Amino acid sequence: MKKFTFGWDHGVTIFLVLTVVLGGFISEYFATIDNLSFVIQDIAEIAIIALAMSYLIIAGEIDLSVASILSLSSATIGFLFRNGTSFEMAIVGGLIVGLLCGLLNGYLVTVIGLPSLAVTIGTLALFRGLCYALLGNEPVNELPENWIVLGYENIPGTFLPWSTIPLVILAAIAWIVLHYTRIGRWTFAIGINAEAAKFSGIPVARMKLGLFAMTGLMSGVAGVVYTLRFASASPDGAVGYELGVIAAVLFGGVSIAGGIGTLWGVLAAVFALGAIRSVLQLIDFSANALLIVSGALLLISVVVPRAIEIAQSRRKSTFVTNK
Amino acid sequence: MKNLIQKTLKVREIPVFLGLLIVVLITGTANPAFFTLSGFQDITLGVAVVATLAVAQTLVIVMKHIDLSVGSTIGFSAYLIGDASSKGHGFWYCMALALGLGLVVGAVNGYLVAYLKLPSLVVTLATLYIVRGLFNEIAGGNTITEDMVPKAINFMGLNTFFGIPYLFLVAVILMLVVGFIMKRLRPARDLYAIGSNLAAAELVGIPVARRVFLAFLATGAVSGLAGAVLLARFNTAAANSGNGLELSVVAACVVGGVAIAGGIGTVYGAVIGAVLLQAITMALGALGVPQFWQLTVNGILLIAAISLDRYLSTRVKPTSIMGTN
């Protein structure tokens, strides 16, 4: 039996529960089934991308271009559909584009050897520009009705929106792979010490390439969900989502320095932020309050562990090494 | 002679500058309107905001840190200036307010990064959100209109000094001052040492925390004051002012040869990088290329710049998101 240690992810879970309970007290509508359905719909894209982003940050890399990939995937769907491709094939096209974008990021980072922060600021602009190149300034709004109902209707007989299905399946896979397989352990090993990981036989470059590709593909999936939810493919969708994804991942207890994090923490963080957003909307707080809360939570997620660390090192020894 | 060529090529700003010359020459040949005074003014006026912020950002990036909060700070500051002015306060009061805001944001960033040793990417991402949120809360749906802008700022935005827009002059003067400081003064030289090798910098007795704090404080102060530049440039400010500017600023620095891995780069490079990006945007317009290609080109340029840098340098592959050296 593994000894239970209280981690950041447990803290976030408690925070999530508290938010939900308090939310229920604050607004009668909060704890209703309709609202739950709305919250899931609201966070689906960010949650799906956050799954992949967690791996990437745990492995010590980052991808700022995810919102642009999401939008490019959506734009591709719109472009293909407008030019006569069937909607099914257009979706496949959108997913392929997402994968290719991720591969490009991965190639630049692992093969050319560029820092991912700078690379993905570049591809953030590049992919966004391509959205406009594909669609011009005109969004594609005439999407087939039988598909866009998936964006606003619930799964028949339940209160869950259709986007729950990809979310649950992908979350389950991501969870199992990260915490129970070799690939997951490799991801952590690379984040803790890439050099050591390489010498112990882990294919570091190939793993990182794969993680970037997966992040691209997940952004593509989020692009499909996004397109259906808004029943539209526009070139300027999801601007700034990358910061929301990263904020959720970091608040979920993933260390920006790599090597630390749990998928449960990230999912709890995504839901907690979604719940807070919903509460604030229900009590007619402006969206600005959410910005402030997100920022504050992000700060807390780095300040608290650091404070604990300082307190512990004071108790243990007088010699504190700085990283 | 060969020695001179080799030396020149080693100056990191040269390739960017050559790139800028090529862009200007090609565009000018294809469209003579680009060579006119108004073409020059378009570029220099357009680049003023990003160039000013890029100078400040250089201080932070050479230390292997990053400050993402500048876009929120400059937008908020622009709004505060206009708001205070419309309530009848004088120019200096408005500027003091802008400086005060910048100092507060800079001090918070600096304290958390320097003394609590938190990662600057996370800290400044958080302050980006918080400052933007406070800003939007205060601004609401209000917009600063032209008649609310202080006279002096309005004047700066509309007029030129012998053909050179005042706003560009502000950026250039700031660049020269900071450039001199970073070349000559010990405390600023220390920033390079911190960015090159943090452990070594500590061992030789550099007060690392104090330097990091001051650099963030300076970046915040410049971002606050630059609110005046933003306001002068657009004559308006609203809740979305300065949104996303941080990425353009980092891009300008990186294109200008300020290595994200720290320890390398100058403010001159950062400003030339900003001008190059702006010139390309304008060039595309002058050549009749639809505006939306500009983003794509900027992205490609940024990747090309860091790839070239990687190719030219013998540094090892980066092992972190900020790279390594």
mmCIF file of N, CA and C in Angstrom, chain B residues 200-301:
data_model
loop_
_atom_site.group_PDB
_atom_site.id
_atom_site.type_symbol
_atom_site.label_atom_id
_atom_site.label_comp_id
_atom_site.label_asym_id
_atom_site.label_seq_id
_atom_site.Cartn_x
_atom_site.Cartn_y
_atom_site.Cartn_z
ATOM 1 N N ALA B 200 27.636 31.204 -11.505
ATOM 2 C CA ALA B 200 28.901 31.930 -11.509
ATOM 3 C C ALA B 200 28.694 33.376 -11.053
ATOM 4 N N ALA B 201 27.593 33.965 -11.506
ATOM 5 C CA ALA B 201 27.310 35.349 -11.130
ATOM 6 C C ALA B 201 27.191 35.480 -9.617
ATOM 7 N N GLU B 202 26.553 34.478 -8.998
ATOM 8 C CA GLU B 202 26.420 34.522 -7.544
ATOM 9 C C GLU B 202 27.778 34.349 -6.869
ATOM 10 N N LEU B 203 28.571 33.438 -7.432
ATOM 11 C CA LEU B 203 29.876 33.152 -6.820
ATOM 12 C C LEU B 203 30.814 34.343 -6.873
ATOM 13 N N VAL B 204 30.744 35.153 -7.938
ATOM 14 C CA VAL B 204 31.639 36.304 -8.000
ATOM 15 C C VAL B 204 31.088 37.489 -7.211
ATOM 16 N N GLY B 205 29.991 37.272 -6.536
ATOM 17 C CA GLY B 205 29.533 38.290 -5.598
ATOM 18 C C GLY B 205 28.542 39.300 -6.155
ATOM 19 N N ILE B 206 27.958 39.004 -7.321
ATOM 20 C CA ILE B 206 26.939 39.911 -7.849
ATOM 21 C C ILE B 206 25.672 39.765 -6.994
ATOM 22 N N PRO B 207 25.120 40.881 -6.517
ATOM 23 C CA PRO B 207 23.874 40.778 -5.746
ATOM 24 C C PRO B 207 22.710 40.458 -6.684
ATOM 25 N N VAL B 208 22.591 39.179 -7.034
ATOM 26 C CA VAL B 208 21.680 38.755 -8.099
ATOM 27 C C VAL B 208 20.247 39.216 -7.853
ATOM 28 N N ALA B 209 19.741 38.945 -6.640
ATOM 29 C CA ALA B 209 18.343 39.269 -6.373
ATOM 30 C C ALA B 209 18.064 40.753 -6.584
ATOM 31 N N ARG B 210 18.991 41.600 -6.082
ATOM 32 C CA ARG B 210 18.772 43.036 -6.210
ATOM 33 C C ARG B 210 18.773 43.457 -7.673
ATOM 34 N N ARG B 211 19.698 42.890 -8.458
ATOM 35 C CA ARG B 211 19.777 43.238 -9.881
ATOM 36 C C ARG B 211 18.507 42.807 -10.616
ATOM 37 N N VAL B 212 18.059 41.582 -10.348
ATOM 38 C CA VAL B 212 16.868 41.070 -11.032
ATOM 39 C C VAL B 212 15.671 41.944 -10.675
ATOM 40 N N PHE B 213 15.568 42.282 -9.384
ATOM 41 C CA PHE B 213 14.459 43.119 -8.934
ATOM 42 C C PHE B 213 14.471 44.454 -9.665
ATOM 43 N N LEU B 214 15.661 45.090 -9.711
ATOM 44 C CA LEU B 214 15.750 46.406 -10.348
ATOM 45 C C LEU B 214 15.429 46.342 -11.834
ATOM 46 N N ALA B 215 15.872 45.265 -12.487
ATOM 47 C CA ALA B 215 15.604 45.147 -13.925
ATOM 48 C C ALA B 215 14.094 45.042 -14.175
ATOM 49 N N PHE B 216 13.395 44.248 -13.346
ATOM 50 C CA PHE B 216 11.940 44.143 -13.513
ATOM 51 C C PHE B 216 11.263 45.473 -13.180
ATOM 52 N N LEU B 217 11.797 46.147 -12.155
ATOM 53 C CA LEU B 217 11.243 47.448 -11.778
ATOM 54 C C LEU B 217 11.393 48.435 -12.940
ATOM 55 N N ALA B 218 12.573 48.425 -13.575
ATOM 56 C CA ALA B 218 12.820 49.335 -14.696
ATOM 57 C C ALA B 218 11.889 48.997 -15.865
ATOM 58 N N THR B 219 11.745 47.714 -16.145
ATOM 59 C CA THR B 219 10.868 47.311 -17.242
ATOM 60 C C THR B 219 9.433 47.756 -16.978
ATOM 61 N N GLY B 220 9.005 47.587 -15.712
ATOM 62 C CA GLY B 220 7.664 48.036 -15.350
ATOM 63 C C GLY B 220 7.528 49.538 -15.510
ATOM 64 N N ALA B 221 8.538 50.291 -15.044
ATOM 65 C CA ALA B 221 8.479 51.748 -15.119
ATOM 66 C C ALA B 221 8.370 52.215 -16.566
ATOM 67 N N VAL B 222 9.201 51.612 -17.441
ATOM 68 C CA VAL B 222 9.150 52.005 -18.858
ATOM 69 C C VAL B 222 7.781 51.654 -19.454
ATOM 70 N N SER B 223 7.261 50.467 -19.112
ATOM 71 C CA SER B 223 5.951 50.074 -19.652
ATOM 72 C C SER B 223 4.877 51.047 -19.199
ATOM 73 N N GLY B 224 4.976 51.504 -17.944
ATOM 74 C CA GLY B 224 4.008 52.465 -17.446
ATOM 75 C C GLY B 224 4.093 53.779 -18.207
ATOM 76 N N LEU B 225 5.308 54.306 -18.300
ATOM 77 C CA LEU B 225 5.488 55.582 -19.002
ATOM 78 C C LEU B 225 5.110 55.453 -20.481
ATOM 79 N N ALA B 226 5.367 54.265 -21.041
ATOM 80 C CA ALA B 226 5.079 54.058 -22.462
ATOM 81 C C ALA B 226 3.579 54.130 -22.746
ATOM 82 N N GLY B 227 2.768 54.087 -21.685
ATOM 83 C CA GLY B 227 1.340 54.297 -21.880
ATOM 84 C C GLY B 227 1.076 55.604 -22.613
ATOM 85 N N ALA B 228 1.917 56.605 -22.336
ATOM 86 C CA ALA B 228 1.786 57.894 -23.026
ATOM 87 C C ALA B 228 2.044 57.726 -24.516
ATOM 88 N N VAL B 229 3.028 56.878 -24.847
ATOM 89 C CA VAL B 229 3.348 56.646 -26.260
ATOM 90 C C VAL B 229 2.171 55.952 -26.955
ATOM 91 N N LEU B 230 1.619 54.961 -26.271
ATOM 92 C CA LEU B 230 0.474 54.239 -26.847
ATOM 93 C C LEU B 230 -0.705 55.182 -27.059
ATOM 94 N N LEU B 231 -0.934 56.023 -26.058
ATOM 95 C CA LEU B 231 -2.054 56.961 -26.130
ATOM 96 C C LEU B 231 -1.816 57.976 -27.251
ATOM 97 N N ALA B 232 -0.565 58.463 -27.359
ATOM 98 C CA ALA B 232 -0.236 59.435 -28.396
ATOM 99 C C ALA B 232 -0.399 58.819 -29.781
ATOM 100 N N ARG B 233 -0.007 57.543 -29.883
ATOM 101 C CA ARG B 233 -0.026 56.870 -31.174
ATOM 102 C C ARG B 233 -1.459 56.696 -31.688
ATOM 103 N N PHE B 234 -2.355 56.276 -30.820
ATOM 104 C CA PHE B 234 -3.700 55.936 -31.289
ATOM 105 C C PHE B 234 -4.752 56.967 -30.900
ATOM 106 N N ASN B 235 -4.363 57.885 -29.991
ATOM 107 C CA ASN B 235 -5.317 58.909 -29.557
ATOM 108 C C ASN B 235 -6.570 58.340 -28.933
ATOM 109 N N THR B 236 -6.495 57.092 -28.525
ATOM 110 C CA THR B 236 -7.646 56.460 -27.906
ATOM 111 C C THR B 236 -7.142 55.310 -27.033
ATOM 112 N N ALA B 237 -7.926 54.954 -26.043
ATOM 113 C CA ALA B 237 -7.583 53.800 -25.224
ATOM 114 C C ALA B 237 -8.875 53.203 -24.698
ATOM 115 N N ALA B 238 -8.944 51.882 -24.699
ATOM 116 C CA ALA B 238 -10.115 51.196 -24.165
ATOM 117 C C ALA B 238 -9.651 49.903 -23.532
ATOM 118 N N ALA B 239 -10.611 49.140 -23.025
ATOM 119 C CA ALA B 239 -10.274 47.954 -22.231
ATOM 120 C C ALA B 239 -9.350 46.968 -22.946
ATOM 121 N N ASN B 240 -9.324 46.980 -24.275
ATOM 122 C CA ASN B 240 -8.461 45.995 -24.956
ATOM 123 C C ASN B 240 -7.126 46.591 -25.409
ATOM 124 N N SER B 241 -6.827 47.830 -24.988
ATOM 125 C CA SER B 241 -5.574 48.461 -25.410
ATOM 126 C C SER B 241 -4.366 47.648 -24.952
ATOM 127 N N GLY B 242 -3.435 47.477 -25.866
ATOM 128 C CA GLY B 242 -2.191 46.792 -25.522
ATOM 129 C C GLY B 242 -2.315 45.285 -25.420
ATOM 130 N N ASN B 243 -3.505 44.760 -25.727
ATOM 131 C CA ASN B 243 -3.725 43.316 -25.643
ATOM 132 C C ASN B 243 -2.808 42.572 -26.614
ATOM 133 N N GLY B 244 -2.081 41.584 -26.098
ATOM 134 C CA GLY B 244 -1.250 40.763 -26.980
ATOM 135 C C GLY B 244 0.048 41.412 -27.412
ATOM 136 N N LEU B 245 0.292 42.632 -26.952
ATOM 137 C CA LEU B 245 1.499 43.353 -27.344
ATOM 138 C C LEU B 245 2.762 42.632 -26.879
ATOM 139 N N GLU B 246 2.637 41.915 -25.725
ATOM 140 C CA GLU B 246 3.826 41.268 -25.159
ATOM 141 C C GLU B 246 4.499 40.323 -26.155
ATOM 142 N N LEU B 247 3.690 39.633 -26.960
ATOM 143 C CA LEU B 247 4.300 38.676 -27.883
ATOM 144 C C LEU B 247 5.033 39.402 -29.020
ATOM 145 N N SER B 248 4.470 40.518 -29.507
ATOM 146 C CA SER B 248 5.175 41.299 -30.536
ATOM 147 C C SER B 248 6.497 41.804 -29.993
ATOM 148 N N VAL B 249 6.485 42.207 -28.723
ATOM 149 C CA VAL B 249 7.692 42.768 -28.123
ATOM 150 C C VAL B 249 8.778 41.698 -28.005
ATOM 151 N N VAL B 250 8.390 40.528 -27.494
ATOM 152 C CA VAL B 250 9.367 39.441 -27.384
ATOM 153 C C VAL B 250 9.867 39.054 -28.770
ATOM 154 N N ALA B 251 8.954 39.023 -29.735
ATOM 155 C CA ALA B 251 9.353 38.686 -31.109
ATOM 156 C C ALA B 251 10.375 39.681 -31.633
ATOM 157 N N ALA B 252 10.147 40.984 -31.399
ATOM 158 C CA ALA B 252 11.082 42.006 -31.870
ATOM 159 C C ALA B 252 12.465 41.788 -31.264
ATOM 160 N N CYS B 253 12.505 41.516 -29.950
ATOM 161 C CA CYS B 253 13.786 41.273 -29.278
ATOM 162 C C CYS B 253 14.508 40.079 -29.897
ATOM 163 N N VAL B 254 13.761 38.986 -30.057
ATOM 164 C CA VAL B 254 14.385 37.752 -30.538
ATOM 165 C C VAL B 254 14.892 37.935 -31.964
ATOM 166 N N VAL B 255 14.070 38.553 -32.825
ATOM 167 C CA VAL B 255 14.502 38.813 -34.195
ATOM 168 C C VAL B 255 15.743 39.689 -34.190
ATOM 169 N N GLY B 256 15.812 40.623 -33.235
ATOM 170 C CA GLY B 256 16.956 41.529 -33.146
ATOM 171 C C GLY B 256 18.169 40.931 -32.470
ATOM 172 N N GLY B 257 18.151 39.644 -32.223
ATOM 173 C CA GLY B 257 19.348 38.984 -31.727
ATOM 174 C C GLY B 257 19.494 38.949 -30.214
ATOM 175 N N VAL B 258 18.445 39.301 -29.481
ATOM 176 C CA VAL B 258 18.495 39.138 -28.029
ATOM 177 C C VAL B 258 18.106 37.682 -27.739
ATOM 178 N N ALA B 259 19.084 36.887 -27.338
ATOM 179 C CA ALA B 259 18.837 35.456 -27.206
ATOM 180 C C ALA B 259 17.911 35.173 -26.034
ATOM 181 N N ILE B 260 16.892 34.361 -26.287
ATOM 182 C CA ILE B 260 15.949 34.011 -25.238
ATOM 183 C C ILE B 260 16.652 33.173 -24.174
ATOM 184 N N ALA B 261 17.800 32.596 -24.529
ATOM 185 C CA ALA B 261 18.563 31.792 -23.577
ATOM 186 C C ALA B 261 19.394 32.656 -22.642
ATOM 187 N N GLY B 262 19.329 33.968 -22.815
ATOM 188 C CA GLY B 262 19.987 34.858 -21.877
ATOM 189 C C GLY B 262 21.434 35.172 -22.201
ATOM 190 N N GLY B 263 21.910 36.292 -21.630
ATOM 191 C CA GLY B 263 23.324 36.618 -21.716
ATOM 192 C C GLY B 263 23.784 37.319 -22.978
ATOM 193 N N ILE B 264 22.937 37.385 -23.993
ATOM 194 C CA ILE B 264 23.366 37.941 -25.274
ATOM 195 C C ILE B 264 22.329 38.929 -25.798
ATOM 196 N N GLY B 265 22.811 39.984 -26.445
ATOM 197 C CA GLY B 265 21.902 40.893 -27.142
ATOM 198 C C GLY B 265 21.991 42.317 -26.642
ATOM 199 N N THR B 266 21.573 43.245 -27.498
ATOM 200 C CA THR B 266 21.613 44.654 -27.125
ATOM 201 C C THR B 266 20.264 45.296 -27.429
ATOM 202 N N VAL B 267 20.052 46.467 -26.834
ATOM 203 C CA VAL B 267 18.812 47.198 -27.112
ATOM 204 C C VAL B 267 18.781 47.681 -28.557
ATOM 205 N N TYR B 268 19.976 47.931 -29.142
ATOM 206 C CA TYR B 268 19.998 48.372 -30.545
ATOM 207 C C TYR B 268 19.400 47.273 -31.413
ATOM 208 N N GLY B 269 19.832 46.038 -31.140
ATOM 209 C CA GLY B 269 19.296 44.913 -31.894
ATOM 210 C C GLY B 269 17.788 44.817 -31.742
ATOM 211 N N ALA B 270 17.324 44.962 -30.492
ATOM 212 C CA ALA B 270 15.892 44.843 -30.227
ATOM 213 C C ALA B 270 15.095 45.870 -31.029
ATOM 214 N N VAL B 271 15.625 47.111 -31.066
ATOM 215 C CA VAL B 271 14.901 48.156 -31.805
ATOM 216 C C VAL B 271 14.959 47.882 -33.307
ATOM 217 N N ILE B 272 16.134 47.456 -33.794
ATOM 218 C CA ILE B 272 16.227 47.134 -35.222
ATOM 219 C C ILE B 272 15.258 45.984 -35.548
ATOM 220 N N GLY B 273 15.175 45.014 -34.651
ATOM 221 C CA GLY B 273 14.232 43.912 -34.850
ATOM 222 C C GLY B 273 12.798 44.421 -34.957
ATOM 223 N N ALA B 274 12.459 45.347 -34.064
ATOM 224 C CA ALA B 274 11.103 45.903 -34.096
ATOM 225 C C ALA B 274 10.859 46.634 -35.406
ATOM 226 N N VAL B 275 11.869 47.421 -35.828
ATOM 227 C CA VAL B 275 11.718 48.179 -37.082
ATOM 228 C C VAL B 275 11.587 47.214 -38.260
ATOM 229 N N LEU B 276 12.389 46.139 -38.237
ATOM 230 C CA LEU B 276 12.322 45.171 -39.336
ATOM 231 C C LEU B 276 10.925 44.575 -39.449
ATOM 232 N N LEU B 277 10.371 44.154 -38.309
ATOM 233 C CA LEU B 277 9.025 43.560 -38.340
ATOM 234 C C LEU B 277 8.005 44.574 -38.868
ATOM 235 N N GLN B 278 8.142 45.824 -38.404
ATOM 236 C CA GLN B 278 7.213 46.865 -38.849
ATOM 237 C C GLN B 278 7.397 47.154 -40.337
ATOM 238 N N ALA B 279 8.684 47.218 -40.765
ATOM 239 C CA ALA B 279 8.964 47.516 -42.172
ATOM 240 C C ALA B 279 8.367 46.442 -43.069
ATOM 241 N N ILE B 280 8.473 45.188 -42.628
ATOM 242 C CA ILE B 280 7.926 44.098 -43.443
ATOM 243 C C ILE B 280 6.413 44.220 -43.545
ATOM 244 N N THR B 281 5.784 44.548 -42.416
ATOM 245 C CA THR B 281 4.337 44.759 -42.438
ATOM 246 C C THR B 281 3.967 45.830 -43.455
ATOM 247 N N MET B 282 4.691 46.951 -43.372
ATOM 248 C CA MET B 282 4.416 48.059 -44.289
ATOM 249 C C MET B 282 4.738 47.662 -45.732
ATOM 250 N N ALA B 283 5.864 46.926 -45.888
ATOM 251 C CA ALA B 283 6.299 46.531 -47.228
ATOM 252 C C ALA B 283 5.231 45.674 -47.898
ATOM 253 N N LEU B 284 4.675 44.744 -47.125
ATOM 254 C CA LEU B 284 3.638 43.876 -47.685
ATOM 255 C C LEU B 284 2.471 44.718 -48.170
ATOM 256 N N GLY B 285 2.133 45.727 -47.363
ATOM 257 C CA GLY B 285 1.055 46.627 -47.762
ATOM 258 C C GLY B 285 1.412 47.372 -49.038
ATOM 259 N N ALA B 286 2.655 47.892 -49.077
ATOM 260 C CA ALA B 286 3.089 48.670 -50.233
ATOM 261 C C ALA B 286 3.150 47.807 -51.488
ATOM 262 N N LEU B 287 3.450 46.523 -51.313
ATOM 263 C CA LEU B 287 3.540 45.617 -52.463
ATOM 264 C C LEU B 287 2.178 45.042 -52.828
ATOM 265 N N GLY B 288 1.157 45.458 -52.098
ATOM 266 C CA GLY B 288 -0.188 44.993 -52.431
ATOM 267 C C GLY B 288 -0.506 43.600 -51.911
ATOM 268 N N VAL B 289 0.341 43.071 -51.028
ATOM 269 C CA VAL B 289 0.042 41.761 -50.442
ATOM 270 C C VAL B 289 -1.035 41.965 -49.371
ATOM 271 N N PRO B 290 -2.069 41.117 -49.381
ATOM 272 C CA PRO B 290 -3.118 41.293 -48.368
ATOM 273 C C PRO B 290 -2.528 41.347 -46.962
ATOM 274 N N GLN B 291 -3.090 42.197 -46.155
ATOM 275 C CA GLN B 291 -2.579 42.460 -44.814
ATOM 276 C C GLN B 291 -2.394 41.197 -43.988
ATOM 277 N N PHE B 292 -3.300 40.213 -44.197
ATOM 278 C CA PHE B 292 -3.260 39.073 -43.292
ATOM 279 C C PHE B 292 -2.015 38.209 -43.446
ATOM 280 N N TRP B 293 -1.253 38.380 -44.537
ATOM 281 C CA TRP B 293 -0.018 37.602 -44.655
ATOM 282 C C TRP B 293 1.046 38.102 -43.694
ATOM 283 N N GLN B 294 0.848 39.311 -43.176
ATOM 284 C CA GLN B 294 1.879 39.898 -42.341
ATOM 285 C C GLN B 294 2.185 39.030 -41.120
ATOM 286 N N LEU B 295 1.138 38.495 -40.495
ATOM 287 C CA LEU B 295 1.334 37.640 -39.317
ATOM 288 C C LEU B 295 2.176 36.434 -39.677
ATOM 289 N N THR B 296 1.800 35.801 -40.806
ATOM 290 C CA THR B 296 2.529 34.620 -41.248
ATOM 291 C C THR B 296 3.996 34.948 -41.442
ATOM 292 N N VAL B 297 4.234 36.079 -42.136
ATOM 293 C CA VAL B 297 5.616 36.466 -42.414
ATOM 294 C C VAL B 297 6.364 36.761 -41.113
ATOM 295 N N ASN B 298 5.717 37.460 -40.190
ATOM 296 C CA ASN B 298 6.356 37.731 -38.901
ATOM 297 C C ASN B 298 6.757 36.436 -38.203
ATOM 298 N N GLY B 299 5.857 35.465 -38.233
ATOM 299 C CA GLY B 299 6.143 34.178 -37.588
ATOM 300 C C GLY B 299 7.330 33.492 -38.231
ATOM 301 N N ILE B 300 7.319 33.459 -39.577
ATOM 302 C CA ILE B 300 8.416 32.805 -40.292
ATOM 303 C C ILE B 300 9.727 33.517 -39.985
ATOM 304 N N LEU B 301 9.660 34.843 -39.963
ATOM 305 C CA LEU B 301 10.863 35.637 -39.710
ATOM 306 C C LEU B 301 11.445 35.327 -38.334
#
